[in-house]
PDB file of C-alpha atoms and ligand atoms in Angstrom:
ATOM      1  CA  UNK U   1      57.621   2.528  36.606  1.00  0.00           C
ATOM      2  CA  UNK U   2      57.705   5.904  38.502  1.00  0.00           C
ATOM      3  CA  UNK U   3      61.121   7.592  38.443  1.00  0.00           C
ATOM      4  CA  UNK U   4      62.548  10.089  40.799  1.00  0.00           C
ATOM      5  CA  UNK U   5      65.060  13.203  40.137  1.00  0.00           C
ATOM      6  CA  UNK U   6      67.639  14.565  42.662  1.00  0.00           C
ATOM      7  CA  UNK U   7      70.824  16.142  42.404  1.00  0.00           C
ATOM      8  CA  UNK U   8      73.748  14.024  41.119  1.00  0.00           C
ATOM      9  CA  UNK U   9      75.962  12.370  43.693  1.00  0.00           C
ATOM     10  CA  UNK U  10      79.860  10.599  43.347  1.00  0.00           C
ATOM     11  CA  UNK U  11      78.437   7.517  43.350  1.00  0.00           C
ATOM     12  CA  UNK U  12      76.391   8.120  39.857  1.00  0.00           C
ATOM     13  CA  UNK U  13      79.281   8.818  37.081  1.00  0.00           C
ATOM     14  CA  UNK U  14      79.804   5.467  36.073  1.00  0.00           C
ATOM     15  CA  UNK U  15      75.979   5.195  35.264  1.00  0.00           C
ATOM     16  CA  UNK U  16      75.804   8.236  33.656  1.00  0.00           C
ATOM     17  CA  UNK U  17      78.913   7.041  31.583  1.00  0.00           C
ATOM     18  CA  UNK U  18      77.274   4.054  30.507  1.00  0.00           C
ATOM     19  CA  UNK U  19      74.428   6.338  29.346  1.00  0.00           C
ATOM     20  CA  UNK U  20      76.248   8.544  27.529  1.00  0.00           C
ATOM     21  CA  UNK U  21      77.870   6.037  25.650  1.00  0.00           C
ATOM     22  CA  UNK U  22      74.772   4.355  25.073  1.00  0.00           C
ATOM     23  CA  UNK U  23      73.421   7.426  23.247  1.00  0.00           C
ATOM     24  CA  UNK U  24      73.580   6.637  19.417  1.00  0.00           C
ATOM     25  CA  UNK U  25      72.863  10.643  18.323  1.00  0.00           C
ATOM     26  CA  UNK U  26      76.021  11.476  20.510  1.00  0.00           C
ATOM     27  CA  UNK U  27      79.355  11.349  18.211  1.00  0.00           C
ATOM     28  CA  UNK U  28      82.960  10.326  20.036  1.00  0.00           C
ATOM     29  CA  UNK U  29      83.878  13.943  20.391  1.00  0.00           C
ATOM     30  CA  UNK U  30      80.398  14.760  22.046  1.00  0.00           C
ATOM     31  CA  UNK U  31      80.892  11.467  24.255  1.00  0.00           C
ATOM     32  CA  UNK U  32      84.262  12.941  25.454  1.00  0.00           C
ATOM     33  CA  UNK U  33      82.579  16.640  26.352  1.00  0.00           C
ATOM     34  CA  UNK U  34      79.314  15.545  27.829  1.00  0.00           C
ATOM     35  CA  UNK U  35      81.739  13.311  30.127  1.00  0.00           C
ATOM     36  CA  UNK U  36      83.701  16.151  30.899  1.00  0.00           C
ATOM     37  CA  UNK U  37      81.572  18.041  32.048  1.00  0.00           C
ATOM     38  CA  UNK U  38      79.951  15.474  34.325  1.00  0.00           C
ATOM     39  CA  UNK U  39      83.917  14.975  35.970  1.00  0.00           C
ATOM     40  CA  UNK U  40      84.342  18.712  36.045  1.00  0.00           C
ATOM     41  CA  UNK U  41      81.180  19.149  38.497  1.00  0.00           C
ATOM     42  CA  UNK U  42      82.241  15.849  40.458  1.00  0.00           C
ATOM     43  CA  UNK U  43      85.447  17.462  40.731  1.00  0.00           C
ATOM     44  CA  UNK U  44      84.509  21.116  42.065  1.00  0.00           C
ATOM     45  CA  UNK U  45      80.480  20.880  42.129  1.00  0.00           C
ATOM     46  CA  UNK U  46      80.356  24.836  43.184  1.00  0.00           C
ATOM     47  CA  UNK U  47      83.521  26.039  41.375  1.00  0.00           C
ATOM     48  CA  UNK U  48      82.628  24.097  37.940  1.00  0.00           C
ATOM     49  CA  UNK U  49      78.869  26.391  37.040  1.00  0.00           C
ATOM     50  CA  UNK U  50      77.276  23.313  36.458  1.00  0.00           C
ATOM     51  CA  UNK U  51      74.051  21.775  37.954  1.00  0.00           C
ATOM     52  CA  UNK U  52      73.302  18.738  37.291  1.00  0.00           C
ATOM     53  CA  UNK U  53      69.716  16.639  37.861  1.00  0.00           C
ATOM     54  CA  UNK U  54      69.028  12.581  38.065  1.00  0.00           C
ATOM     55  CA  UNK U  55      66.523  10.848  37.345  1.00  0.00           C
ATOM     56  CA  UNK U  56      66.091   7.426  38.803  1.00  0.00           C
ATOM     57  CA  UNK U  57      63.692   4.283  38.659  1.00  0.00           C
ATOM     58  CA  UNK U  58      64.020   2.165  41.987  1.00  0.00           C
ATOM     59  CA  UNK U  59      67.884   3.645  42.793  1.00  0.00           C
ATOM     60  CA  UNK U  60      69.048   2.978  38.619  1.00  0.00           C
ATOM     61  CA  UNK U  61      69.943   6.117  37.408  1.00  0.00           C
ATOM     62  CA  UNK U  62      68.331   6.588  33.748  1.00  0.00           C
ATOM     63  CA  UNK U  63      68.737   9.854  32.583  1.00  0.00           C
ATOM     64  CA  UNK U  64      70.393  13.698  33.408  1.00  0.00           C
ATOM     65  CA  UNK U  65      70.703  16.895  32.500  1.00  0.00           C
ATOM     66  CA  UNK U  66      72.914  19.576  33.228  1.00  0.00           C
ATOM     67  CA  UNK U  67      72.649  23.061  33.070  1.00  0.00           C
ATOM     68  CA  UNK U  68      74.198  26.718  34.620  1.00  0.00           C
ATOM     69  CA  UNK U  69      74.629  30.402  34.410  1.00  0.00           C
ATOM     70  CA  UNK U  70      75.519  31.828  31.093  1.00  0.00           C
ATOM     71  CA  UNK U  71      79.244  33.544  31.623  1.00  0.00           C
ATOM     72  CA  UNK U  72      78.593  37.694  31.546  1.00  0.00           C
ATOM     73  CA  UNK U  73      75.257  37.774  31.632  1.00  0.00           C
ATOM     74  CA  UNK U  74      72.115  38.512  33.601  1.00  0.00           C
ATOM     75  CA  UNK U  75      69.701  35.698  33.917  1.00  0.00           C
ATOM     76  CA  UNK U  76      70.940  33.899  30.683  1.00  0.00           C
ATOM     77  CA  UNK U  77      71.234  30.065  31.733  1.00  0.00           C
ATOM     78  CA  UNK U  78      72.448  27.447  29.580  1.00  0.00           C
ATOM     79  CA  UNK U  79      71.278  24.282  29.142  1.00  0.00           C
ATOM     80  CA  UNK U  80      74.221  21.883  28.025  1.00  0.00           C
ATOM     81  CA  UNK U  81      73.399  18.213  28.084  1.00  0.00           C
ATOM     82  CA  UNK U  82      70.958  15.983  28.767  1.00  0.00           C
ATOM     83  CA  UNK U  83      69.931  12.514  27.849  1.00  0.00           C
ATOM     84  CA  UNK U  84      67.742   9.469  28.988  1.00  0.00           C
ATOM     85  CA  UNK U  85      68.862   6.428  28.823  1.00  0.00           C
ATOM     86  CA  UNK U  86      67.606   4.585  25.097  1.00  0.00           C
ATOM     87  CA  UNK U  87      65.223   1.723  26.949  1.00  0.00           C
ATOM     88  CA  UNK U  88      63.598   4.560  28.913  1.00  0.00           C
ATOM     89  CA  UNK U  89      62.829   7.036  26.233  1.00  0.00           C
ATOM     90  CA  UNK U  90      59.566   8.450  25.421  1.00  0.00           C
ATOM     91  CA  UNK U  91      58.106   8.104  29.068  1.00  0.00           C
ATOM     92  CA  UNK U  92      58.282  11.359  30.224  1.00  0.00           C
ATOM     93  CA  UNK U  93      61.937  11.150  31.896  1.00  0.00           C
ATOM     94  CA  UNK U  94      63.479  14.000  29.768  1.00  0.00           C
ATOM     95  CA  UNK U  95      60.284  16.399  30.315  1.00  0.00           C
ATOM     96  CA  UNK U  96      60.403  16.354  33.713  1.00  0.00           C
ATOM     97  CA  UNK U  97      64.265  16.662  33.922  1.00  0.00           C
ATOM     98  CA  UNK U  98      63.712  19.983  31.912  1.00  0.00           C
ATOM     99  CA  UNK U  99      60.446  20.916  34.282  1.00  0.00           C
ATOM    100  CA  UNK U 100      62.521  21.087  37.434  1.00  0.00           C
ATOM    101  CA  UNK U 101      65.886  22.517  35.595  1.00  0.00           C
ATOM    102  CA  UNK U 102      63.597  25.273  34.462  1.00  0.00           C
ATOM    103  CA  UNK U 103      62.067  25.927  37.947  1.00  0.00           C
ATOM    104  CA  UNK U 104      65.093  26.144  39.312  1.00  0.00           C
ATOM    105  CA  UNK U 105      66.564  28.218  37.063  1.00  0.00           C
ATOM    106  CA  UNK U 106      63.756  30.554  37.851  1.00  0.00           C
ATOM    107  CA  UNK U 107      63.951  30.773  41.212  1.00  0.00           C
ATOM    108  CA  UNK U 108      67.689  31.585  40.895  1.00  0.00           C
ATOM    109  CA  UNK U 109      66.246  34.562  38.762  1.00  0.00           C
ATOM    110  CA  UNK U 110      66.691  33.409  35.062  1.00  0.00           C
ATOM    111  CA  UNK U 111      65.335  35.079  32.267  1.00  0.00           C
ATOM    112  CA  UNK U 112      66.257  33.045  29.300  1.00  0.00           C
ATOM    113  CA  UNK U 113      67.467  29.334  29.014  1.00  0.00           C
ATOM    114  CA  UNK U 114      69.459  28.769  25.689  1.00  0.00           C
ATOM    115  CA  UNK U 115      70.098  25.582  24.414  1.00  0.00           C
ATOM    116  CA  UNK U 116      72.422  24.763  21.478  1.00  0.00           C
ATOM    117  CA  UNK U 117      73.181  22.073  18.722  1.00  0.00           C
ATOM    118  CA  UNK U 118      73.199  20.533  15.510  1.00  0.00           C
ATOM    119  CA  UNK U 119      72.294  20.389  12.389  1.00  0.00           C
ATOM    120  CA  UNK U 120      73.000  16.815  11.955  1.00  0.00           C
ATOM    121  CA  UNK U 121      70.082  14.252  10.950  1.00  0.00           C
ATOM    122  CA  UNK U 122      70.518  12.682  14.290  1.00  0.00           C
ATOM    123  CA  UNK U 123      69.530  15.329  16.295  1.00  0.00           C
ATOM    124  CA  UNK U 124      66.225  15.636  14.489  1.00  0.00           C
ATOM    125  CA  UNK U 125      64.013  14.421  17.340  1.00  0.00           C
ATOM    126  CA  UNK U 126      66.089  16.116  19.620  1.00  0.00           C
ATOM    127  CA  UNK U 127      65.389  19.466  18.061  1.00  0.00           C
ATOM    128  CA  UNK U 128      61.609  18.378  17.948  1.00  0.00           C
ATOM    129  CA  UNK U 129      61.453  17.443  22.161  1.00  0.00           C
ATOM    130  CA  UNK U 130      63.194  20.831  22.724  1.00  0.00           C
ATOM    131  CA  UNK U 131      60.589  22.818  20.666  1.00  0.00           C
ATOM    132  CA  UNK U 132      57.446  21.336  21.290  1.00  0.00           C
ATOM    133  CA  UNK U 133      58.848  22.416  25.105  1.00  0.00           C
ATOM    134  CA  UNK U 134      58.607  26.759  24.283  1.00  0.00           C
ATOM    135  CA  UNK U 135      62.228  26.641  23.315  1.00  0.00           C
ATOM    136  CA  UNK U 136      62.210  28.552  19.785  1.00  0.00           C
ATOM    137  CA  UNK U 137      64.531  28.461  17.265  1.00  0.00           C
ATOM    138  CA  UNK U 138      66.590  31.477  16.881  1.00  0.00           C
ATOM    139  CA  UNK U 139      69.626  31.744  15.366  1.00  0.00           C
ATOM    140  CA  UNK U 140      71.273  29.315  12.742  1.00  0.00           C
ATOM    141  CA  UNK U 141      74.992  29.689  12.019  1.00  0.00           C
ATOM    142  CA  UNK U 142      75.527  27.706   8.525  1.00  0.00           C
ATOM    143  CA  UNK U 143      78.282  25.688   8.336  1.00  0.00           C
ATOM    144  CA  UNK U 144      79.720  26.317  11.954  1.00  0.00           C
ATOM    145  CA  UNK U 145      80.127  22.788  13.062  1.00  0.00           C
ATOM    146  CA  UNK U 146      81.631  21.700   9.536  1.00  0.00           C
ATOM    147  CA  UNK U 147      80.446  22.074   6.404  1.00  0.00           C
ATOM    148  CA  UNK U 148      76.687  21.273   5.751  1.00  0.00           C
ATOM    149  CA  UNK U 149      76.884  21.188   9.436  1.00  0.00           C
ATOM    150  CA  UNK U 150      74.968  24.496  11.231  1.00  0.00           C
ATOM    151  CA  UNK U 151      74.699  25.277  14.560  1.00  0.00           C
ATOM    152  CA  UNK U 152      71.438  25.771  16.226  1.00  0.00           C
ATOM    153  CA  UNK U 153      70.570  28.027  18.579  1.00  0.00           C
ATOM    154  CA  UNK U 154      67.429  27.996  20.375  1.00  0.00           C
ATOM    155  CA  UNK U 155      65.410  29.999  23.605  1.00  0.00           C
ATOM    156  CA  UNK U 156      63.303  29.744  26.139  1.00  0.00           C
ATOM    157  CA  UNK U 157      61.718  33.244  27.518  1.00  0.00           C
ATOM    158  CA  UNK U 158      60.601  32.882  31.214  1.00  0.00           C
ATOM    159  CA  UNK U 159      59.419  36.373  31.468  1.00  0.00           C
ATOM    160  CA  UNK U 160      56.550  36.041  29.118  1.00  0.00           C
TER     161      UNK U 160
HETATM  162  C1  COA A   1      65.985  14.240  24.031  1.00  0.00           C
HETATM  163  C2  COA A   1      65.822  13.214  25.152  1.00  0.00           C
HETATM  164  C3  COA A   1      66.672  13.617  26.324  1.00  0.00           C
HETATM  165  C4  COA A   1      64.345  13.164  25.556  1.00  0.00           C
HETATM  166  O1  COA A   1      64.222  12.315  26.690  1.00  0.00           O
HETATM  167  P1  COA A   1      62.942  11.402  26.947  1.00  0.00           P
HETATM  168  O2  COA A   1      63.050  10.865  28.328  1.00  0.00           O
HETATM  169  O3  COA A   1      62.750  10.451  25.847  1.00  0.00           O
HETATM  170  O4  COA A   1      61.810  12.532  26.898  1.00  0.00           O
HETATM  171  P2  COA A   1      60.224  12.398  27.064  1.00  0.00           P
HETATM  172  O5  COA A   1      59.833  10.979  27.249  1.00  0.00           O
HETATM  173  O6  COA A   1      59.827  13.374  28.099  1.00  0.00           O
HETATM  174  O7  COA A   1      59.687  12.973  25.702  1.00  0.00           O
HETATM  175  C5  COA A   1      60.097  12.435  24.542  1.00  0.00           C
HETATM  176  C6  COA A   1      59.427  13.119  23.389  1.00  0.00           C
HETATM  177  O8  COA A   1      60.007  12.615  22.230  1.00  0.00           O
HETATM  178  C7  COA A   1      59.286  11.489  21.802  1.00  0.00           C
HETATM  179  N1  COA A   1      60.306  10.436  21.935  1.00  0.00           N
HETATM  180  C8  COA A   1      61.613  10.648  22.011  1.00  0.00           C
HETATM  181  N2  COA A   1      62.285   9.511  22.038  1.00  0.00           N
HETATM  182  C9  COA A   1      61.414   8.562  21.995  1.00  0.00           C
HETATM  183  C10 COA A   1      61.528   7.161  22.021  1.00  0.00           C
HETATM  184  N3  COA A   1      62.710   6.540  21.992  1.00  0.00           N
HETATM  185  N4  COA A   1      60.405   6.479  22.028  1.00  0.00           N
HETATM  186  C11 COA A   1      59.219   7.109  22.007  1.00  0.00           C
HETATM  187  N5  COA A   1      59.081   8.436  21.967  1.00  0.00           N
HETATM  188  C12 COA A   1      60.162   9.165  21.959  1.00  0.00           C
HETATM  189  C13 COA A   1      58.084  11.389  22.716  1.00  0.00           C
HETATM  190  O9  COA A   1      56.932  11.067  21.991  1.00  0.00           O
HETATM  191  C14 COA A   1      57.979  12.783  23.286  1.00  0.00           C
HETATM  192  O10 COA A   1      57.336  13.608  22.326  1.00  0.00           O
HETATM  193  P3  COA A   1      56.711  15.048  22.643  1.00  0.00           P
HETATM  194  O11 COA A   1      57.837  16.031  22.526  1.00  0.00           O
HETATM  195  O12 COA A   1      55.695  15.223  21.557  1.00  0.00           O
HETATM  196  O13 COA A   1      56.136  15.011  24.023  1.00  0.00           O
HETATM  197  C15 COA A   1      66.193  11.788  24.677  1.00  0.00           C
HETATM  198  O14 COA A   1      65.489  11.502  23.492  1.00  0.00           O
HETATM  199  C16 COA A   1      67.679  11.581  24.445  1.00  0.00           C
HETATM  200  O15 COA A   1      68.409  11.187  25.345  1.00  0.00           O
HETATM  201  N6  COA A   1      68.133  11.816  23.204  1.00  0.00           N
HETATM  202  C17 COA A   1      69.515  11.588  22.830  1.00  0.00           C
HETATM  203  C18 COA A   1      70.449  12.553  23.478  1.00  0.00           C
HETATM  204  C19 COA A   1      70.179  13.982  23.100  1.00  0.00           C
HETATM  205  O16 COA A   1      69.844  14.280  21.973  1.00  0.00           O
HETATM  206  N7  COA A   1      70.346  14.896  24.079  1.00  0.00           N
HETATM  207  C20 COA A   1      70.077  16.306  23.904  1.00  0.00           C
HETATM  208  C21 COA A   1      71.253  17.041  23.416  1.00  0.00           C
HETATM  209  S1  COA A   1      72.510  17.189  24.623  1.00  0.00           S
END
């Protein structure tokens, strides 16, 4: 089935809630954040440096991502979350949600999108859809999250 993307409205946060906690790679303390930040836009969409995308199939919203303007920089952009909904994985949902992030990100002038996470087993196939999309491995801080536990940073170059 064909699915759409648009801007997230009001009316979407208890959907994306339900995805959230649907996603079995996310831990409690990542539900709580990845919530937050989807009530921080709601609450001040301009104010919060957030954007968040949609994806839909006929008006059921199965997947987001949201992303924004590195703090102090020029043209860094971050992207922080994003997930698809477990029945609708693997059709193409989460590529497209980073295709139009990215070309908006561009036309806003970015330079370099950075995404980061985990070490964790969990996040294994996540590390894998984020690479085989240009985003490189860069940086890998041992231990950071806990021990055993490294952060990951990767990045996308849109000037190349
Ligand atoms: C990462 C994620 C957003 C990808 O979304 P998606 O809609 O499944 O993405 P796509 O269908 O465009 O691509 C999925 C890719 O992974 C593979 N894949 C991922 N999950 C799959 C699944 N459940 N079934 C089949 N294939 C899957 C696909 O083969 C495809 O491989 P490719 O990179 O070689 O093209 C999704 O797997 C997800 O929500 N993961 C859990 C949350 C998460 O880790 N979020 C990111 C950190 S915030």
């Amino acid at each position: 089935m064909m699915h759409r993307l648009r801007p997230m409205l009001p009316g979407d946060r208890t959907a994306l809630f339900n995805i959230i906690d649907n996603i079995s790679e996310f831990s409690p303390a990542d539900v709580l954040v990845a919530r937050e930040v989807i009530d921080s836009h709601l609450q001040d969409p301009c104010g919060s440096g957030y954007s968040v995308l949609v994806a839909e199939i006929e008006k059921k919203v199965v997947g987001y991502i949201c992303y924004g303007p590195t703090p102090l920089t020029q043209g860094t952009w971050d992207m922080y979350w994003m997930a698809t909904s477990p029945e609708q994985q693997g059709q193409g949902i989460g590529s497209d949600l980073v295709v139009l992030a990215e070309s908006q990100i561009m036309e806003s002038g970015g330079r370099l999108i950075m995404i980061e996470t985990s070490s964790r087993p969990e996040y294994e196939k996540t590390l894998r859809f984020h690479r085989n999309r240009g985003y490189e491995l860069i940086v890998r801080i041992p231990d950071f999250y806990a021990p055993g536990e490294d952060k990951l940073i990767l990045q996308k170059r849109l000037d190349r």
